[in-house]
Amino acid sequence: MAAASPGSRSSRPQRRDPPGRPPQDGYGVYVYPNSFFRYEGEWKGGKTHGRGKLLFKDGSYYEGEFADGEIMGRGCRHWAHTGNTYSGQFVFGEPQGQGVMEYRAGGRYEGELSHGVREGRGCLVDADGRVYWGDFHNNKRHGRGHMAFPNGDEYEGDWVRGQRQGHGELRCADGSVYEGQWHSDVLSGLGSVAHCSGVVYRGLWISGHPVGRAARTVILGPAVLEVAPGAPFSVCVQLLQDDWTVAAGEDGRVLRISAGVRYVQLPAYSGVSFFSVDAGRREAPIQTPFGFQCIPYPLSDCPSGPERARASASPRTGDPEAARTPDAPCGQGDAPGGLPAGGRCPEGCRRAWQGWAQFEGVRLGAPPPGYHPVPFLGGPQEEASGRPRGGPGPGTGMPTTQDPPGGGRPDGAAKAEPGTEALPGEYVIMVQDVTTPPFLGHRLPTAFKHLRVSAREKAPEPGAGSAALPRALAPPLDTTSS
């Protein structure tokens, strides 16, 4: 029985051929013997050929081109059990070539397919809003590609079986940039990160963590740093890794120097420490590792400009113009290797360079308002004023000064004006990591150095010098390395 011609479809009801006898030519409807399939469309020689629609009993369907009984050409396929819909090219019933897949769970894919899976170049937007442009293999991101994340991060690089692996660059929305090796979707291997805080780390990464980053701060020098009243001194700081080696692969961490004065509780003077402190000025004592507490004390003449210039080449570029010394104030020019300046640091801060930082010309200031000296008999203040020794008090028996390590005042150097220097006694120097935002979400513990201001000056002993630190401990002036 011949199928109805296209011109007669609207003039009379369509005729359905009995099971086992599909239409031969023209347009017709046929229900297959197993009743799962139903076809409505064009036929040629008893086979689906031309435009038509194949419906499945579960609600799925294909609508598009047929050739010699096969789904072949351009069409649209909908799967009822997944809710996905594909529009594009088909070969022998499978999506193959260029097309667009819309996913019921959210997202879409536009690009090349082979045997029904993503294969070749394409763009995938997933249900989480991530957008990937690049290579696919066996339905997964594989090869070179670029991904944009909903939070603003972007990755460009290698992919293996759907994960970042190989070499790639991650640019974060906050301005941080990582370039290096990846494995199983995490930073792993050699790589460098320029953090939005201005910190740069170059070195080995394992499971997303930098192996050689700083873990602690250490102030170099003797256990007790002794200085004369009003004398400037230097503070040299090392950043150390977990294995206590210098974190030479890290630059740019912001360190702030501050001071405290020993806090002593006496029965007769509750809450005083060489001073009686006004109630409005009292602050919570700070615990130190030296067995006592301290309260904040001001520093004066802590320079905010460069202390000196060094003509040393950058260890990475060999370019003298790119060199930067450990004691240069943060934000002072460009840092080596493209270190972001990160803005100028607050007063009293430095950026560490190759695991080092140095504070030059540091002085303890005069007692701040609200700090009133308490003259304990036999204490350092009595000794400084020439009064006879009496009963015990804080600081009794304190050693007299030598040329202070870290830049004590040499003969002939200017001394602080009277009334602007700290009184003899025991103080603490503190160096804090104030990098903002914290590098990789972590700040280093505060470093402490016990400082003693002696009551009177003493000539340096034979062999004693005024160098900041022994040469073996000082940051190298010529840091050129291979």
CSV table of C-alpha atoms in Angstrom, one decimal, residues 18-194:
chain,number,residue,atom,x,y,z
A,18,PRO,CA,0.0,-3.0,9.1
A,19,PRO,CA,2.8,-4.3,11.3
A,20,GLY,CA,5.5,-5.8,9.1
A,21,ARG,CA,4.7,-3.7,6.1
A,22,PRO,CA,6.4,-0.3,6.5
A,23,PRO,CA,5.5,2.4,3.9
A,24,GLN,CA,7.5,2.2,0.7
A,25,ASP,CA,7.8,5.8,-0.5
A,26,GLY,CA,6.6,9.2,0.5
A,27,TYR,CA,5.3,10.2,3.9
A,28,GLY,CA,3.9,7.7,6.4
A,29,VAL,CA,3.5,6.5,10.0
A,30,TYR,CA,4.8,3.2,11.1
A,31,VAL,CA,4.8,1.4,14.5
A,32,TYR,CA,7.4,-1.2,14.7
A,33,PRO,CA,6.5,-4.8,15.7
A,34,ASN,CA,8.0,-4.5,19.2
A,35,SER,CA,5.8,-1.4,19.7
A,36,PHE,CA,8.7,0.5,21.4
A,37,PHE,CA,9.4,2.6,18.3
A,38,ARG,CA,7.1,4.7,16.3
A,39,TYR,CA,8.2,6.6,13.1
A,40,GLU,CA,6.5,9.4,11.4
A,41,GLY,CA,8.1,10.9,8.3
A,42,GLU,CA,9.5,10.3,4.9
A,43,TRP,CA,10.2,6.9,3.4
A,44,LYS,CA,12.1,5.7,0.3
A,45,GLY,CA,12.2,2.1,-0.8
A,46,GLY,CA,10.6,0.9,2.5
A,47,LYS,CA,13.3,2.7,4.6
A,48,THR,CA,13.2,5.8,6.6
A,49,HIS,CA,14.8,8.4,4.4
A,50,GLY,CA,14.6,12.2,4.5
A,51,ARG,CA,13.0,14.2,7.4
A,52,GLY,CA,11.2,12.4,10.1
A,53,LYS,CA,10.6,11.8,13.8
A,54,LEU,CA,11.3,8.6,15.7
A,55,LEU,CA,9.6,8.3,19.0
A,56,PHE,CA,10.4,5.8,21.8
A,57,LYS,CA,8.0,4.4,24.3
A,58,ASP,CA,9.8,5.8,27.3
A,59,GLY,CA,9.3,9.4,26.0
A,60,SER,CA,12.6,9.8,24.2
A,61,TYR,CA,12.7,10.9,20.6
A,62,TYR,CA,14.8,11.8,17.6
A,63,GLU,CA,13.7,14.4,15.0
A,64,GLY,CA,15.8,15.2,12.0
A,65,GLU,CA,17.4,13.6,9.0
A,66,PHE,CA,17.4,9.9,8.0
A,67,ALA,CA,19.3,8.1,5.3
A,68,ASP,CA,18.7,4.5,4.1
A,69,GLY,CA,17.0,3.5,7.4
A,70,GLU,CA,19.6,5.1,9.6
A,71,ILE,CA,19.7,8.3,11.7
A,72,MET,CA,22.2,10.2,9.6
A,73,GLY,CA,22.7,14.0,9.2
A,74,ARG,CA,21.5,16.9,11.3
A,75,GLY,CA,18.8,16.4,14.0
A,76,CYS,CA,17.7,16.7,17.6
A,77,ARG,CA,17.8,13.8,20.1
A,78,HIS,CA,16.2,13.9,23.5
A,79,TRP,CA,16.8,11.2,26.2
A,80,ALA,CA,13.9,10.9,28.7
A,81,HIS,CA,15.8,9.1,31.4
A,82,THR,CA,18.5,11.8,31.7
A,83,GLY,CA,16.6,14.8,30.4
A,84,ASN,CA,19.5,15.7,28.1
A,85,THR,CA,19.0,17.1,24.7
A,86,TYR,CA,21.5,17.1,21.8
A,87,SER,CA,21.2,19.1,18.6
A,88,GLY,CA,23.7,18.6,15.8
A,89,GLN,CA,25.3,16.1,13.6
A,90,PHE,CA,24.6,12.3,13.8
A,91,VAL,CA,26.3,9.3,12.2
A,92,PHE,CA,24.5,5.9,12.4
A,93,GLY,CA,22.3,7.1,15.3
A,94,GLU,CA,25.1,8.6,17.5
A,95,PRO,CA,26.0,12.2,18.0
A,96,GLN,CA,29.1,12.8,16.0
A,97,GLY,CA,30.7,15.9,14.6
A,98,GLN,CA,29.6,19.4,15.7
A,99,GLY,CA,26.7,19.9,18.1
A,100,VAL,CA,25.2,21.3,21.2
A,101,MET,CA,24.3,19.2,24.3
A,102,GLU,CA,22.0,20.6,26.9
A,103,TYR,CA,22.0,18.9,30.3
A,104,ARG,CA,19.0,18.7,32.5
A,105,ALA,CA,21.2,19.0,35.6
A,106,GLY,CA,22.5,22.3,34.3
A,107,GLY,CA,25.1,23.4,31.8
A,108,ARG,CA,25.8,22.8,28.2
A,109,TYR,CA,28.5,21.6,25.8
A,110,GLU,CA,29.1,23.0,22.4
A,111,GLY,CA,31.8,21.5,20.2
A,112,GLU,CA,33.0,18.2,18.7
A,113,LEU,CA,31.7,14.8,19.6
A,114,SER,CA,32.5,11.2,18.6
A,115,HIS,CA,30.3,8.2,19.2
A,116,GLY,CA,28.2,10.2,21.6
A,117,VAL,CA,30.9,11.6,23.8
A,118,ARG,CA,32.9,14.8,23.9
A,119,GLU,CA,36.0,14.4,21.7
A,120,GLY,CA,38.1,17.2,20.2
A,121,ARG,CA,37.6,21.0,20.7
A,122,GLY,CA,34.7,22.4,22.6
A,123,CYS,CA,33.3,24.6,25.3
A,124,LEU,CA,31.7,23.1,28.4
A,125,VAL,CA,29.6,25.1,30.9
A,126,ASP,CA,29.0,22.8,33.9
A,127,ALA,CA,26.2,22.9,36.5
A,128,ASP,CA,28.5,24.8,38.9
A,129,GLY,CA,29.0,27.6,36.4
A,130,ARG,CA,32.6,26.7,35.4
A,131,VAL,CA,33.4,27.4,31.8
A,132,TYR,CA,36.0,25.4,30.0
A,133,TRP,CA,37.4,26.0,26.4
A,134,GLY,CA,39.8,23.5,25.0
A,135,ASP,CA,40.5,19.9,24.2
A,136,PHE,CA,38.4,16.9,25.2
A,137,HIS,CA,39.1,13.1,25.1
A,138,ASN,CA,36.7,10.4,26.0
A,139,ASN,CA,34.2,12.9,27.4
A,140,LYS,CA,36.8,14.6,29.8
A,141,ARG,CA,38.9,17.7,29.7
A,142,HIS,CA,42.2,16.4,28.2
A,143,GLY,CA,45.0,18.4,26.5
A,144,ARG,CA,45.3,22.2,26.6
A,145,GLY,CA,42.5,24.2,27.9
A,146,HIS,CA,41.3,27.3,29.7
A,147,MET,CA,38.8,27.3,32.6
A,148,ALA,CA,37.0,30.3,34.2
A,149,PHE,CA,35.7,29.7,37.7
A,150,PRO,CA,32.6,31.4,39.1
A,151,ASN,CA,34.7,33.2,41.8
A,152,GLY,CA,36.7,34.9,39.1
A,153,ASP,CA,39.8,32.6,39.1
A,154,GLU,CA,41.1,31.5,35.7
A,155,TYR,CA,43.4,28.6,34.7
A,156,GLU,CA,45.2,28.1,31.4
A,157,GLY,CA,47.3,25.0,30.9
A,158,ASP,CA,47.4,21.2,30.7
A,159,TRP,CA,44.7,18.8,31.6
A,160,VAL,CA,44.7,15.0,32.0
A,161,ARG,CA,41.5,13.0,32.3
A,162,GLY,CA,39.5,15.9,33.6
A,163,GLN,CA,42.1,17.3,36.1
A,164,ARG,CA,44.8,19.9,35.9
A,165,GLN,CA,48.0,18.1,35.3
A,166,GLY,CA,51.3,19.2,33.7
A,167,HIS,CA,52.2,22.9,33.4
A,168,GLY,CA,49.7,25.7,33.9
A,169,GLU,CA,49.0,29.2,35.2
A,170,LEU,CA,46.3,30.0,37.7
A,171,ARG,CA,45.2,33.7,37.9
A,172,CYS,CA,43.1,34.3,41.0
A,173,ALA,CA,40.4,37.0,41.3
A,174,ASP,CA,42.4,38.6,44.2
A,175,GLY,CA,45.4,39.2,41.9
A,176,SER,CA,47.5,36.2,43.0
A,177,VAL,CA,49.2,34.3,40.2
A,178,TYR,CA,50.6,30.8,40.2
A,179,GLU,CA,52.7,29.4,37.3
A,180,GLY,CA,54.2,25.9,37.4
A,181,GLN,CA,53.5,22.2,37.7
A,182,TRP,CA,50.2,20.5,38.6
A,183,HIS,CA,49.3,17.0,39.5
A,184,SER,CA,45.8,15.5,40.2
A,185,ASP,CA,44.3,19.0,40.1
A,186,VAL,CA,46.6,20.5,42.8
A,187,LEU,CA,49.8,22.5,42.8
A,188,SER,CA,52.6,19.9,42.8
A,189,GLY,CA,56.2,20.2,41.5
A,190,LEU,CA,58.2,23.3,40.8
A,191,GLY,CA,56.3,26.5,40.6
A,192,SER,CA,56.1,30.1,41.6
A,193,VAL,CA,53.3,32.2,43.1
A,194,ALA,CA,53.1,36.0,43.2
